[in-house]
Amino acid sequence: MKTPPPSAETDAPSARLVRGDVFAIPCPSREILTHVSSRWGVLILVSLLDGTHRFSELRRRMGGVSEKMLAQSLKALVEDGFVRRVSYPVVPPFVEYSLTPMGHEVARHVAALKDWIETNLDRVLDNRRQHEEAVAG
Amino acid sequence: MKTPPPSAETDAPSARLVRGDVFAIPCPSREILTHVSSRWGVLILVSLLDGTHRFSELRRRMGGVSEKMLAQSLKALVEDGFVRRVSYPVVPPFVEYSLTPMGHEVARHVAALKDWIETNLDRVLDNRRQHEEAVAG
DNA sequence: TTCCTTACTTACTTTTTTGTGTGTACTTCC
DNA sequence: GGAAGTACACACAAAAAAGTAAGTAAGGAA
């Protein structure tokens, strides 16, 4: 009777391939999700889909980011391995950001979501108006 | 020389089909993005992909949501037209939530992102460890 | 000589988000 | 008779996120 375990959590200790579970409170996948789906995380990933960019380029492109937030968001994505940071020791500073292969994978999903929202904006806005009327009337 | 305008913003006034732009500060697409990509927004959409659920069912399934946050997140998704709310006037209250066709479309994208993260958790975690070492050493 | 540039960091303040506890209506179970 | 269960709303407190201002290094421009 060797029924395989339903989840991989009970697998062999060494080469375990654990799957995340966003529904579980302590799962680190939640943190990663917030990094990539945060307001600036999304814009960074999407921006880098068309190649490498400097800090200031990203800043100019993304309306409304403060330097602090951009730096913070980039740092999180670099730590997670989605973005590669290359800095040249010159003055003034010169730093390039680009997607890692892994970053490219997530970025595609994120971009798909972002594109859906952008192209279907009208539909959503119409729904909102209808909803308002329905509530008011 | 009637080159078509690059963006739809300059189109005819009535039947305009405007595309959102998440990079623009005042664009409402940003708000919508935060709704669907918020911590609980994601879990709600994904949960509802397998059918309709009651408030308390969602609450039990999603680890760590407070009633307040669940209600708030659901309300936003209902207003945007992603989720349909049906309540029966009985005591104790009975309310059902399900995806609208539009909600189903976004939910698929959101679920794809969530699945990528869950299956690639190990890769990300490995990257983090490497990064830590690189910084420390 | 002072300013401007870049890619940040740090300290401090303000804003936003989230949590907590309470109440509600009625029925059912103990 | 009291507790539990449901789907919230509301007020207030606590926590987290974000904004702001200032500082840094080296060189060139005004």
mmCIF file of N, CA and C (backbone and C1' of nucleotides) in Angstrom, chain D residues 3-29:
data_model
loop_
_atom_site.group_PDB
_atom_site.id
_atom_site.type_symbol
_atom_site.label_atom_id
_atom_site.label_comp_id
_atom_site.label_asym_id
_atom_site.label_seq_id
_atom_site.Cartn_x
_atom_site.Cartn_y
_atom_site.Cartn_z
ATOM 1 P P DA D 3 -23.732 32.927 27.059
ATOM 2 O "O5'" DA D 3 -23.538 31.895 25.865
ATOM 3 C "C5'" DA D 3 -23.280 30.521 26.155
ATOM 4 C "C4'" DA D 3 -23.041 29.781 24.850
ATOM 5 C "C3'" DA D 3 -22.180 30.567 23.855
ATOM 6 O "O3'" DA D 3 -21.250 29.694 23.238
ATOM 7 C "C1'" DA D 3 -24.312 30.131 22.898
ATOM 8 P P DA D 4 -20.160 30.213 22.177
ATOM 9 O "O5'" DA D 4 -20.732 29.683 20.788
ATOM 10 C "C5'" DA D 4 -21.267 28.351 20.693
ATOM 11 C "C4'" DA D 4 -21.880 28.168 19.319
ATOM 12 C "C3'" DA D 4 -21.117 28.915 18.210
ATOM 13 O "O3'" DA D 4 -20.955 28.056 17.092
ATOM 14 C "C1'" DA D 4 -23.390 29.577 18.205
ATOM 15 P P DG D 5 -19.839 28.338 15.964
ATOM 16 O "O5'" DG D 5 -20.708 28.734 14.703
ATOM 17 C "C5'" DG D 5 -21.720 27.857 14.220
ATOM 18 C "C4'" DG D 5 -22.639 28.648 13.323
ATOM 19 C "C3'" DG D 5 -21.871 29.618 12.415
ATOM 20 O "O3'" DG D 5 -22.049 29.262 11.041
ATOM 21 C "C1'" DG D 5 -23.748 30.678 13.478
ATOM 22 P P DT D 6 -21.163 29.991 9.908
ATOM 23 O "O5'" DT D 6 -22.070 31.221 9.483
ATOM 24 C "C5'" DT D 6 -23.314 30.986 8.847
ATOM 25 C "C4'" DT D 6 -23.882 32.310 8.361
ATOM 26 C "C3'" DT D 6 -22.860 33.190 7.655
ATOM 27 O "O3'" DT D 6 -23.327 33.500 6.347
ATOM 28 C "C1'" DT D 6 -24.007 34.408 9.353
ATOM 29 P P DA D 7 -22.316 33.783 5.185
ATOM 30 O "O5'" DA D 7 -22.379 35.370 5.110
ATOM 31 C "C5'" DA D 7 -23.605 35.986 4.738
ATOM 32 C "C4'" DA D 7 -23.544 37.452 5.025
ATOM 33 C "C3'" DA D 7 -22.285 38.156 4.487
ATOM 34 O "O3'" DA D 7 -22.668 39.405 3.927
ATOM 35 C "C1'" DA D 7 -22.528 38.600 6.753
ATOM 36 P P DC D 8 -21.666 40.146 2.910
ATOM 37 O "O5'" DC D 8 -20.408 40.547 3.812
ATOM 38 C "C5'" DC D 8 -20.159 41.915 4.106
ATOM 39 C "C4'" DC D 8 -21.159 42.450 5.115
ATOM 40 C "C3'" DC D 8 -20.819 43.813 5.651
ATOM 41 O "O3'" DC D 8 -21.426 44.795 4.827
ATOM 42 C "C1'" DC D 8 -21.622 42.366 7.372
ATOM 43 P P DA D 9 -20.784 46.195 4.674
ATOM 44 O "O5'" DA D 9 -21.187 46.966 6.015
ATOM 45 C "C5'" DA D 9 -22.554 47.262 6.300
ATOM 46 C "C4'" DA D 9 -22.603 48.127 7.544
ATOM 47 C "C3'" DA D 9 -21.652 49.333 7.487
ATOM 48 O "O3'" DA D 9 -22.312 50.480 8.025
ATOM 49 C "C1'" DA D 9 -21.087 47.936 9.334
ATOM 50 P P DC D 10 -21.654 51.935 7.823
ATOM 51 O "O5'" DC D 10 -21.050 52.265 9.269
ATOM 52 C "C5'" DC D 10 -21.834 52.054 10.438
ATOM 53 C "C4'" DC D 10 -20.941 52.162 11.672
ATOM 54 C "C3'" DC D 10 -19.847 53.218 11.538
ATOM 55 O "O3'" DC D 10 -19.961 54.165 12.589
ATOM 56 C "C1'" DC D 10 -18.954 51.139 12.314
ATOM 57 P P DA D 11 -19.125 55.552 12.511
ATOM 58 O "O5'" DA D 11 -18.203 55.441 13.799
ATOM 59 C "C5'" DA D 11 -18.753 54.925 15.020
ATOM 60 C "C4'" DA D 11 -17.605 54.557 15.952
ATOM 61 C "C3'" DA D 11 -16.470 55.576 15.967
ATOM 62 O "O3'" DA D 11 -16.095 55.859 17.315
ATOM 63 C "C1'" DA D 11 -15.633 53.408 15.423
ATOM 64 P P DC D 12 -15.138 57.108 17.628
ATOM 65 O "O5'" DC D 12 -13.772 56.377 18.006
ATOM 66 C "C5'" DC D 12 -13.792 55.306 18.953
ATOM 67 C "C4'" DC D 12 -12.528 54.468 18.816
ATOM 68 C "C3'" DC D 12 -11.234 55.282 18.746
ATOM 69 O "O3'" DC D 12 -10.433 54.989 19.880
ATOM 70 C "C1'" DC D 12 -11.260 53.525 17.139
ATOM 71 P P DA D 13 -8.948 55.612 20.015
ATOM 72 O "O5'" DA D 13 -8.051 54.347 19.655
ATOM 73 C "C5'" DA D 13 -8.271 53.103 20.317
ATOM 74 C "C4'" DA D 13 -7.263 52.068 19.818
ATOM 75 C "C3'" DA D 13 -5.808 52.523 19.886
ATOM 76 O "O3'" DA D 13 -5.003 51.427 20.319
ATOM 77 C "C1'" DA D 13 -6.384 51.994 17.641
ATOM 78 P P DA D 14 -3.456 51.622 20.631
ATOM 79 O "O5'" DA D 14 -2.771 50.783 19.462
ATOM 80 C "C5'" DA D 14 -3.199 49.449 19.215
ATOM 81 C "C4'" DA D 14 -2.625 48.969 17.898
ATOM 82 C "C3'" DA D 14 -1.109 49.153 17.768
ATOM 83 O "O3'" DA D 14 -0.573 47.899 17.382
ATOM 84 C "C1'" DA D 14 -2.225 50.063 15.878
ATOM 85 P P DA D 15 1.027 47.662 17.357
ATOM 86 O "O5'" DA D 15 1.289 47.476 15.790
ATOM 87 C "C5'" DA D 15 0.363 46.729 15.008
ATOM 88 C "C4'" DA D 15 0.531 47.065 13.551
ATOM 89 C "C3'" DA D 15 1.976 47.095 13.046
ATOM 90 O "O3'" DA D 15 2.026 46.256 11.921
ATOM 91 C "C1'" DA D 15 0.814 49.020 12.319
ATOM 92 P P DA D 16 3.450 45.646 11.394
ATOM 93 O "O5'" DA D 16 3.447 46.145 9.875
ATOM 94 C "C5'" DA D 16 2.229 46.123 9.141
ATOM 95 C "C4'" DA D 16 2.230 47.188 8.086
ATOM 96 C "C3'" DA D 16 3.524 47.312 7.268
ATOM 97 O "O3'" DA D 16 3.180 47.111 5.926
ATOM 98 C "C1'" DA D 16 2.714 49.447 7.900
ATOM 99 P P DA D 17 4.322 46.866 4.806
ATOM 100 O "O5'" DA D 17 4.058 48.092 3.815
ATOM 101 C "C5'" DA D 17 2.730 48.488 3.530
ATOM 102 C "C4'" DA D 17 2.692 49.950 3.123
ATOM 103 C "C3'" DA D 17 3.770 50.338 2.098
ATOM 104 O "O3'" DA D 17 3.110 50.858 0.972
ATOM 105 C "C1'" DA D 17 3.657 51.928 3.876
ATOM 106 P P DA D 18 3.909 51.129 -0.387
ATOM 107 O "O5'" DA D 18 4.110 52.707 -0.348
ATOM 108 C "C5'" DA D 18 2.965 53.543 -0.201
ATOM 109 C "C4'" DA D 18 3.393 54.946 0.187
ATOM 110 C "C3'" DA D 18 4.508 55.527 -0.702
ATOM 111 O "O3'" DA D 18 3.970 56.605 -1.438
ATOM 112 C "C1'" DA D 18 4.850 55.995 1.617
ATOM 113 P P DG D 19 4.893 57.473 -2.419
ATOM 114 O "O5'" DG D 19 5.128 58.818 -1.599
ATOM 115 C "C5'" DG D 19 4.006 59.524 -1.090
ATOM 116 C "C4'" DG D 19 4.481 60.693 -0.248
ATOM 117 C "C3'" DG D 19 5.514 61.577 -0.952
ATOM 118 O "O3'" DG D 19 5.177 62.940 -0.728
ATOM 119 C "C1'" DG D 19 6.375 60.810 1.127
ATOM 120 P P DT D 20 6.064 64.093 -1.454
ATOM 121 O "O5'" DT D 20 7.126 64.550 -0.368
ATOM 122 C "C5'" DT D 20 6.754 64.706 1.002
ATOM 123 C "C4'" DT D 20 7.876 65.398 1.751
ATOM 124 C "C3'" DT D 20 8.853 66.168 0.864
ATOM 125 O "O3'" DT D 20 9.139 67.409 1.473
ATOM 126 C "C1'" DT D 20 10.030 64.520 2.123
ATOM 127 P P DA D 21 10.088 68.494 0.775
ATOM 128 O "O5'" DA D 21 11.448 68.333 1.583
ATOM 129 C "C5'" DA D 21 11.409 68.240 3.011
ATOM 130 C "C4'" DA D 21 12.805 68.009 3.542
ATOM 131 C "C3'" DA D 21 13.905 68.732 2.755
ATOM 132 O "O3'" DA D 21 14.813 69.313 3.683
ATOM 133 C "C1'" DA D 21 14.360 66.421 2.814
ATOM 134 P P DA D 22 15.978 70.234 3.147
ATOM 135 O "O5'" DA D 22 17.261 69.362 3.505
ATOM 136 C "C5'" DA D 22 17.357 68.742 4.793
ATOM 137 C "C4'" DA D 22 18.434 67.676 4.753
ATOM 138 C "C3'" DA D 22 19.704 68.144 4.043
ATOM 139 O "O3'" DA D 22 20.803 68.026 4.925
ATOM 140 C "C1'" DA D 22 19.015 66.006 3.258
ATOM 141 P P DG D 23 22.251 68.507 4.472
ATOM 142 O "O5'" DG D 23 22.988 67.134 4.135
ATOM 143 C "C5'" DG D 23 23.069 66.099 5.131
ATOM 144 C "C4'" DG D 23 23.766 64.893 4.532
ATOM 145 C "C3'" DG D 23 25.021 65.243 3.719
ATOM 146 O "O3'" DG D 23 26.085 64.364 4.050
ATOM 147 C "C1'" DG D 23 23.543 63.963 2.413
ATOM 148 P P DT D 24 27.582 64.801 3.647
ATOM 149 O "O5'" DT D 24 28.026 63.685 2.606
ATOM 150 C "C5'" DT D 24 27.787 62.291 2.839
ATOM 151 C "C4'" DT D 24 28.095 61.535 1.557
ATOM 152 C "C3'" DT D 24 29.176 62.192 0.711
ATOM 153 O "O3'" DT D 24 30.306 61.349 0.585
ATOM 154 C "C1'" DT D 24 27.280 61.580 -0.607
ATOM 155 P P DA D 25 31.792 62.051 0.439
ATOM 156 O "O5'" DA D 25 32.504 61.209 -0.696
ATOM 157 C "C5'" DA D 25 31.954 59.987 -1.209
ATOM 158 C "C4'" DA D 25 32.169 59.956 -2.721
ATOM 159 C "C3'" DA D 25 33.257 60.938 -3.172
ATOM 160 O "O3'" DA D 25 34.254 60.283 -3.932
ATOM 161 C "C1'" DA D 25 31.201 61.309 -4.363
ATOM 162 P P DA D 26 35.652 61.011 -4.212
ATOM 163 O "O5'" DA D 26 35.416 61.584 -5.686
ATOM 164 C "C5'" DA D 26 35.443 60.693 -6.800
ATOM 165 C "C4'" DA D 26 35.076 61.456 -8.046
ATOM 166 C "C3'" DA D 26 36.032 62.606 -8.361
ATOM 167 O "O3'" DA D 26 36.656 62.319 -9.600
ATOM 168 C "C1'" DA D 26 33.730 63.295 -8.476
ATOM 169 P P DG D 27 37.746 63.229 -10.259
ATOM 170 O "O5'" DG D 27 36.918 64.061 -11.346
ATOM 171 C "C5'" DG D 27 36.277 63.362 -12.398
ATOM 172 C "C4'" DG D 27 35.231 64.250 -13.029
ATOM 173 C "C3'" DG D 27 35.802 65.553 -13.596
ATOM 174 O "O3'" DG D 27 35.587 65.563 -15.004
ATOM 175 C "C1'" DG D 27 33.805 65.926 -12.357
ATOM 176 P P DG D 28 36.277 66.659 -15.969
ATOM 177 O "O5'" DG D 28 34.976 67.450 -16.466
ATOM 178 C "C5'" DG D 28 33.888 66.728 -17.034
ATOM 179 C "C4'" DG D 28 32.703 67.668 -17.180
ATOM 180 C "C3'" DG D 28 33.073 68.996 -17.841
ATOM 181 O "O3'" DG D 28 32.091 69.347 -18.809
ATOM 182 C "C1'" DG D 28 32.081 69.387 -15.724
ATOM 183 P P DA D 29 32.259 70.577 -19.758
ATOM 184 O "O5'" DA D 29 31.126 71.530 -19.188
ATOM 185 C "C5'" DA D 29 29.769 71.070 -19.149
ATOM 186 C "C4'" DA D 29 28.896 72.134 -18.488
ATOM 187 C "C3'" DA D 29 29.059 73.530 -19.088
ATOM 188 O "O3'" DA D 29 27.777 74.136 -19.228
ATOM 189 C "C1'" DA D 29 29.536 73.588 -16.764
#
